[in-house]
Amino acid sequence: MSIDTAVLLVRRVFEEAFNQGQLDVIDEVVAIGGVDHQHPDEPSFGGHLKDVVLALREAFPDLHVGITEMIGQGEWVACHVIMTGTQTGPLRPPVLPPAGPPVLPPTGRAVRVPHMYMLRFEDGKNTELWHVMDSLAMMGQLGMLPQRSAVHA
């Protein structure tokens, strides 16, 4: 598989799964036995990814994940994306941080959250995922953090 094909598969997952809620693309792209390194104990990489998409789309019905930068080399694709949406539904695990509440009721607040991804492809399937999301920024935008006053030097 060419790196150009891997880049197209990553674009499809963001557009079809995250932006449109079409989860079948995950079955096409994610390898059985693949690993999400942020959740390595999950028995199913694809199943967990579907749970994340469903939870995000429930919390943010206007969810949009836009790719700002993407590069591919060898077996790897790296990208920076911005997730936007308005929280008009409950936010549930697996999206909330482990120390967060079990469910965050709708806040009506908009978020703009940067993410970074590293995805490895073998034989046309995504076998590994490394993902970093600015959870602290999202929590602050949703009003989950105490307000802080400026510190004067």
mmCIF file of C-alpha atoms in Angstrom:
data_model
loop_
_atom_site.group_PDB
_atom_site.id
_atom_site.type_symbol
_atom_site.label_atom_id
_atom_site.label_comp_id
_atom_site.label_asym_id
_atom_site.label_seq_id
_atom_site.Cartn_x
_atom_site.Cartn_y
_atom_site.Cartn_z
ATOM 1 C CA MET A 1 0.000 0.000 0.000
ATOM 2 C CA SER A 2 1.315 3.432 -0.874
ATOM 3 C CA ILE A 3 1.589 6.213 1.662
ATOM 4 C CA ASP A 4 -0.809 8.245 -0.498
ATOM 5 C CA THR A 5 -3.434 5.549 0.027
ATOM 6 C CA ALA A 6 -2.828 5.601 3.798
ATOM 7 C CA VAL A 7 -3.284 9.388 3.825
ATOM 8 C CA LEU A 8 -6.590 8.985 1.960
ATOM 9 C CA LEU A 9 -7.750 6.365 4.494
ATOM 10 C CA VAL A 10 -7.025 8.728 7.392
ATOM 11 C CA ARG A 11 -8.988 11.493 5.645
ATOM 12 C CA ARG A 12 -11.904 9.075 5.130
ATOM 13 C CA VAL A 13 -12.049 8.143 8.823
ATOM 14 C CA PHE A 14 -12.171 11.773 9.926
ATOM 15 C CA GLU A 15 -14.702 12.780 7.283
ATOM 16 C CA GLU A 16 -16.950 9.737 7.250
ATOM 17 C CA ALA A 17 -16.806 8.535 10.868
ATOM 18 C CA PHE A 18 -16.248 11.687 12.928
ATOM 19 C CA ASN A 19 -17.929 14.296 10.718
ATOM 20 C CA GLN A 20 -20.759 12.203 9.262
ATOM 21 C CA GLY A 21 -21.245 9.399 11.806
ATOM 22 C CA GLN A 22 -20.695 6.621 9.239
ATOM 23 C CA LEU A 23 -18.956 4.033 11.397
ATOM 24 C CA ASP A 24 -18.563 1.346 8.704
ATOM 25 C CA VAL A 25 -15.387 3.052 7.504
ATOM 26 C CA ILE A 26 -13.750 2.093 10.812
ATOM 27 C CA ASP A 27 -14.267 -1.606 10.014
ATOM 28 C CA GLU A 28 -12.689 -1.039 6.600
ATOM 29 C CA VAL A 29 -9.634 0.846 7.867
ATOM 30 C CA VAL A 30 -8.779 -0.401 11.385
ATOM 31 C CA ALA A 31 -6.955 -3.719 11.733
ATOM 32 C CA ILE A 32 -8.337 -6.453 13.947
ATOM 33 C CA GLY A 33 -5.791 -6.709 16.731
ATOM 34 C CA GLY A 34 -4.620 -3.113 16.196
ATOM 35 C CA VAL A 35 -3.585 -1.055 19.208
ATOM 36 C CA ASP A 36 -4.619 2.392 20.411
ATOM 37 C CA HIS A 37 -1.614 3.177 22.617
ATOM 38 C CA GLN A 38 -3.631 5.610 24.762
ATOM 39 C CA HIS A 39 -6.002 2.737 25.621
ATOM 40 C CA PRO A 40 -3.885 -0.418 25.132
ATOM 41 C CA ASP A 41 -6.098 -2.542 27.393
ATOM 42 C CA GLU A 42 -9.149 -2.085 25.151
ATOM 43 C CA PRO A 43 -9.921 -5.471 23.597
ATOM 44 C CA SER A 44 -10.962 -3.908 20.287
ATOM 45 C CA PHE A 45 -9.220 -0.893 18.730
ATOM 46 C CA GLY A 46 -12.034 -0.521 16.184
ATOM 47 C CA GLY A 47 -14.777 -0.991 18.775
ATOM 48 C CA HIS A 48 -13.208 1.573 21.070
ATOM 49 C CA LEU A 49 -12.853 4.058 18.207
ATOM 50 C CA LYS A 50 -16.542 3.612 17.383
ATOM 51 C CA ASP A 51 -17.420 4.259 21.052
ATOM 52 C CA VAL A 52 -15.367 7.468 20.991
ATOM 53 C CA VAL A 53 -17.037 8.678 17.787
ATOM 54 C CA LEU A 54 -20.515 7.900 19.143
ATOM 55 C CA ALA A 55 -19.802 9.659 22.454
ATOM 56 C CA LEU A 56 -18.397 12.738 20.691
ATOM 57 C CA ARG A 57 -21.302 12.928 18.235
ATOM 58 C CA GLU A 58 -23.829 12.588 21.077
ATOM 59 C CA ALA A 59 -22.175 15.401 23.042
ATOM 60 C CA PHE A 60 -21.410 17.567 20.005
ATOM 61 C CA PRO A 61 -24.063 16.945 17.309
ATOM 62 C CA ASP A 62 -22.358 19.587 15.133
ATOM 63 C CA LEU A 63 -18.973 17.865 15.571
ATOM 64 C CA HIS A 64 -16.404 18.678 12.935
ATOM 65 C CA VAL A 65 -12.837 17.429 12.794
ATOM 66 C CA GLY A 66 -10.750 19.437 10.333
ATOM 67 C CA ILE A 67 -7.295 18.374 9.257
ATOM 68 C CA THR A 68 -4.850 21.288 9.346
ATOM 69 C CA GLU A 69 -1.646 19.390 8.498
ATOM 70 C CA MET A 70 -0.880 15.838 7.392
ATOM 71 C CA ILE A 71 2.301 14.085 6.328
ATOM 72 C CA GLY A 72 3.055 10.494 5.492
ATOM 73 C CA GLN A 73 6.312 8.587 5.364
ATOM 74 C CA GLY A 74 6.976 4.879 5.233
ATOM 75 C CA GLU A 75 4.208 3.117 7.163
ATOM 76 C CA TRP A 76 3.255 6.223 9.164
ATOM 77 C CA VAL A 77 0.806 9.084 8.779
ATOM 78 C CA ALA A 78 0.966 12.066 11.172
ATOM 79 C CA CYS A 79 -1.631 14.773 11.375
ATOM 80 C CA HIS A 80 -2.802 17.770 13.334
ATOM 81 C CA VAL A 81 -6.549 18.321 13.519
ATOM 82 C CA ILE A 82 -8.908 20.795 15.148
ATOM 83 C CA MET A 83 -12.110 19.403 16.651
ATOM 84 C CA THR A 84 -14.981 21.882 16.944
ATOM 85 C CA GLY A 85 -18.529 21.533 18.194
ATOM 86 C CA THR A 86 -21.137 22.776 20.626
ATOM 87 C CA GLN A 87 -21.921 20.575 23.604
ATOM 88 C CA THR A 88 -25.699 20.231 23.420
ATOM 89 C CA GLY A 89 -25.739 16.583 24.525
ATOM 90 C CA PRO A 90 -24.245 14.729 27.497
ATOM 91 C CA LEU A 91 -20.502 14.082 27.364
ATOM 92 C CA ARG A 92 -19.733 10.543 28.497
ATOM 93 C CA PRO A 93 -16.755 8.262 28.838
ATOM 94 C CA PRO A 94 -14.647 7.303 26.922
ATOM 95 C CA VAL A 95 -14.226 10.994 26.010
ATOM 96 C CA LEU A 96 -14.028 12.362 29.551
ATOM 97 C CA PRO A 97 -10.713 12.112 31.389
ATOM 98 C CA PRO A 98 -10.566 9.287 33.976
ATOM 99 C CA ALA A 99 -10.724 11.748 36.888
ATOM 100 C CA GLY A 100 -13.699 13.587 35.379
ATOM 101 C CA PRO A 101 -17.390 13.169 36.152
ATOM 102 C CA PRO A 102 -19.190 10.049 34.844
ATOM 103 C CA VAL A 103 -21.344 12.283 32.633
ATOM 104 C CA LEU A 104 -21.123 16.007 31.916
ATOM 105 C CA PRO A 105 -24.608 17.377 31.213
ATOM 106 C CA PRO A 106 -24.994 19.650 28.187
ATOM 107 C CA THR A 107 -23.332 23.022 28.715
ATOM 108 C CA GLY A 108 -24.266 24.751 25.455
ATOM 109 C CA ARG A 109 -20.606 25.761 25.150
ATOM 110 C CA ALA A 110 -18.551 25.617 21.989
ATOM 111 C CA VAL A 111 -15.139 23.957 21.913
ATOM 112 C CA ARG A 112 -12.121 24.193 19.661
ATOM 113 C CA VAL A 113 -9.689 21.421 20.594
ATOM 114 C CA PRO A 114 -6.396 20.556 18.883
ATOM 115 C CA HIS A 115 -5.365 16.908 18.462
ATOM 116 C CA MET A 116 -2.219 15.202 17.133
ATOM 117 C CA TYR A 117 -2.202 11.707 15.645
ATOM 118 C CA MET A 118 0.431 9.181 14.576
ATOM 119 C CA LEU A 119 -1.044 6.224 12.686
ATOM 120 C CA ARG A 120 0.801 3.158 11.415
ATOM 121 C CA PHE A 121 -0.493 1.201 8.429
ATOM 122 C CA GLU A 122 0.314 -2.372 7.407
ATOM 123 C CA ASP A 123 -1.335 -4.262 4.559
ATOM 124 C CA GLY A 124 -3.885 -1.487 4.044
ATOM 125 C CA LYS A 125 -5.033 -1.355 7.682
ATOM 126 C CA ASN A 126 -4.370 0.983 10.611
ATOM 127 C CA THR A 127 -2.475 -1.171 13.124
ATOM 128 C CA GLU A 128 -1.292 1.420 15.653
ATOM 129 C CA LEU A 129 -2.538 4.774 16.896
ATOM 130 C CA TRP A 130 -0.830 7.353 19.076
ATOM 131 C CA HIS A 131 -3.109 10.269 19.903
ATOM 132 C CA VAL A 132 -2.743 13.420 21.968
ATOM 133 C CA MET A 133 -5.749 15.657 22.615
ATOM 134 C CA ASP A 134 -5.663 18.928 24.537
ATOM 135 C CA SER A 135 -8.108 17.630 27.162
ATOM 136 C CA LEU A 136 -7.308 20.479 29.536
ATOM 137 C CA ALA A 137 -8.315 23.048 26.909
ATOM 138 C CA MET A 138 -11.573 21.186 26.272
ATOM 139 C CA MET A 139 -12.355 20.921 29.973
ATOM 140 C CA GLY A 140 -11.731 24.643 30.426
ATOM 141 C CA GLN A 141 -13.879 25.529 27.409
ATOM 142 C CA LEU A 142 -16.708 23.413 28.858
ATOM 143 C CA GLY A 143 -16.457 25.179 32.246
ATOM 144 C CA MET A 144 -15.096 22.150 34.109
ATOM 145 C CA LEU A 145 -12.107 24.029 35.520
ATOM 146 C CA PRO A 146 -12.162 26.715 38.192
ATOM 147 C CA GLN A 147 -11.650 30.224 36.913
ATOM 148 C CA ARG A 148 -8.232 31.605 37.717
ATOM 149 C CA SER A 149 -7.283 35.202 38.080
ATOM 150 C CA ALA A 150 -4.208 36.586 36.404
ATOM 151 C CA VAL A 151 -1.014 36.515 38.397
ATOM 152 C CA HIS A 152 0.922 39.769 38.378
ATOM 153 C CA ALA A 153 4.683 39.503 38.258
#
